[in-house]
Amino acid sequence: MTPDIVSGVTQPPPRRPRKRSATRSVTLSDVAAAAGVSAQTVSRVVRDPMSVSDETRARVQAALTATGYVPNLAASNLASNRSRTVAALVPQINASVFADTVHAFSTALAAHGYQIFVGTTDYRPEHEEEVLRSFLGRRPDGLLVVGTRHTPGTLTLLGAAGVPVVETWGWSEDPVDLLVGFSNAAAAAAMVDHLVRRGRRRITFAGRHTSGDPRAAERLDGYHGAVRDLLGSEPRTVDAGPEPVTMDTGVALLDLALERYPDSDAVMFSSDVFAAGALQACVRRGVDVPGTLALAGFGDFELARHLVPALTTVAVPSVRIGELSAELLLTRMRGATVDVPHRDVGYRVVAREST
Amino acid sequence: MTPDIVSGVTQPPPRRPRKRSATRSVTLSDVAAAAGVSAQTVSRVVRDPMSVSDETRARVQAALTATGYVPNLAASNLASNRSRTVAALVPQINASVFADTVHAFSTALAAHGYQIFVGTTDYRPEHEEEVLRSFLGRRPDGLLVVGTRHTPGTLTLLGAAGVPVVETWGWSEDPVDLLVGFSNAAAAAAMVDHLVRRGRRRITFAGRHTSGDPRAAERLDGYHGAVRDLLGSEPRTVDAGPEPVTMDTGVALLDLALERYPDSDAVMFSSDVFAAGALQACVRRGVDVPGTLALAGFGDFELARHLVPALTTVAVPSVRIGELSAELLLTRMRGATVDVPHRDVGYRVVAREST
DNA sequence: AGCGCTATCGCTAGCGCTAACAACAGTCTC
DNA sequence: GAGACTGTTGTTAGCGCTAGCGATAGCGCT
């Protein structure tokens, strides 16, 4: 059987086949052998069943279930240069409005066969860069990030990724690519306006604006501007520093605000979580809300309307942001162009009992 | 140069090289060329820098940053048959104690170079199977699932995955593999015991136990047993059906409980979210809690201790579950054996003002 | 000098899949 | 009946990386 050695040509030394750690799982070829077709045909059945004949499809599908085939997406990604995944980078996922955005985003993209992987930055910009870098190793077909302010390193990575990017939950005159958001500054200013209309004059802003939450910092800017324009008085602000976004921190912020500005007649927080903690502390201490002190939050969590008194807050279309982001990203991933790549989804001051 | 054609063998027609969509990104070979070494050496620098000489390492690392190389993990997975990822399957991620578990799990594993991807089942068992299937396509090195009751299809997939699996947040005499949890039934029984000690006799259980939340169903079982043993009376239960786990649903459950069992002197809910909604509704309506009606939740969310009156609940070591799961999984992924593969982390009834 | 050892680096052959063709049968057109 | 076209399947050559060697140089020892 073995053909003669061609004279003059030195035969390569006989190699025993390398042993590789045998993969335990069923491959396309296994299914192909079982169905009596080529691997390519099985691949077609998996990805686009209508591209093969009825008879073949039935046979392959039977083999597919019989063998319990699970496609190896790493191999698929490598061969096709498409990962069918989208990465989302959010500051925090638990107990947060970002969860609604991510959920809507995820659902909309899942309907088109995309998987989403979510990374949290814990409000630390340098961590954002690290997480982004490790995510890019999976070669996502698109990216969603929360916020419009990024480190130079992050901007470089986003640019070099070569895929569509949506920035969300903020507004910018100079976005990286796509943008679905609203002006945090305008929203905070609208809240100040609401409080002023309700007769408040000594409004304190309490947030976590110095330690890596650019949205809170933007809201602070809006507060500053509105206080200057509407009241002409000095701003009054307290900051939670690096404390986590919890109700406990909200109580601490309230104490800080009342200590530093004892004559405050309103405190507006950079998050409903803070405001909810402060509100319950007031109820417990017998402080009359809104009689003595008005309180307002940001985000319109479900909790806000259930609290007694119900919490005034700024509603942001979190779900809409997720849906719209998915829509724009899908268009771009299909290779089409997006006519209006920057979308302002707005906000809404929801006046309730706490003011 | 071209060797003569062997007679009788027809030469294959000359092919022009196939064009593949040129990948835009920097590869190992690009870096290798820039550093004047082989691709293999660059790979070594990336994965285990100490395995090359100081001089070479410095040169390669310079090339690495100069080119902006980002490794292609799909190719790495394929070649090494290891994905350095772990998949986690939870019912819901937002506003939930599972978020704490996932966060702790994720942090512990990230320290060892693993990435976690999280899938949510929305409390739909059939969805669990689907999500699991698509996750297995990424060939995770380990799996975490919430719960110990699974569909036959899920069990098959878990078994066939060939990687370590941790079940969490439940207890079972017959786990798939590893287990880090506690008995939901015992926890619910302990809550009944607590309520009985506080003098309650007409205790109603309100939950979402018929539609895909096995934990709630287990808690219901524990309630049944405890009511039989301690009170000898008929169980009183109301069910939310497929409604989402929200505070709104909690209010609806309260109404249902009071309509069906108007003489209830205590309502225990299968989640703090439900209990919080119900509690605030009582406050708003002027129902005396705990004077007229005692309310209890499950999970010990941060909210529970801030509410007025503070909510009695069952504290579960969510963070510990995540940490311990990561620990056991890491041991198994290293190839070592776990001495005690099933760990009961316990629970704790936290008595507060609402009872 | 000759031997065995270690440290360092390169070469080769895949991992499982899909893009880009090629091959062929059947259908339609003039 | 030749030519063009369509639908279906197979063949080939990678995608970017790493396992498993092999090759080489430098070292200490006999």
mmCIF file of C-alpha atoms in Angstrom, chain B residues 42 62 73 98 109 139 212 224 226 266 341:
data_model
loop_
_atom_site.group_PDB
_atom_site.id
_atom_site.type_symbol
_atom_site.label_atom_id
_atom_site.label_comp_id
_atom_site.label_asym_id
_atom_site.label_seq_id
_atom_site.Cartn_x
_atom_site.Cartn_y
_atom_site.Cartn_z
ATOM 1 C CA VAL B 42 5.111 35.624 22.551
ATOM 2 C CA ALA B 62 7.695 46.273 24.411
ATOM 3 C CA LEU B 73 -9.604 34.098 23.402
ATOM 4 C CA PHE B 98 -28.673 36.416 43.931
ATOM 5 C CA LEU B 109 -12.975 33.658 40.474
ATOM 6 C CA ARG B 139 -17.360 25.330 26.905
ATOM 7 C CA GLY B 212 -41.294 28.051 38.422
ATOM 8 C CA HIS B 224 -46.955 23.244 55.678
ATOM 9 C CA ALA B 226 -44.487 23.547 60.645
ATOM 10 C CA ALA B 266 -49.556 37.100 60.312
ATOM 11 C CA PRO B 341 -18.565 18.476 48.452
#
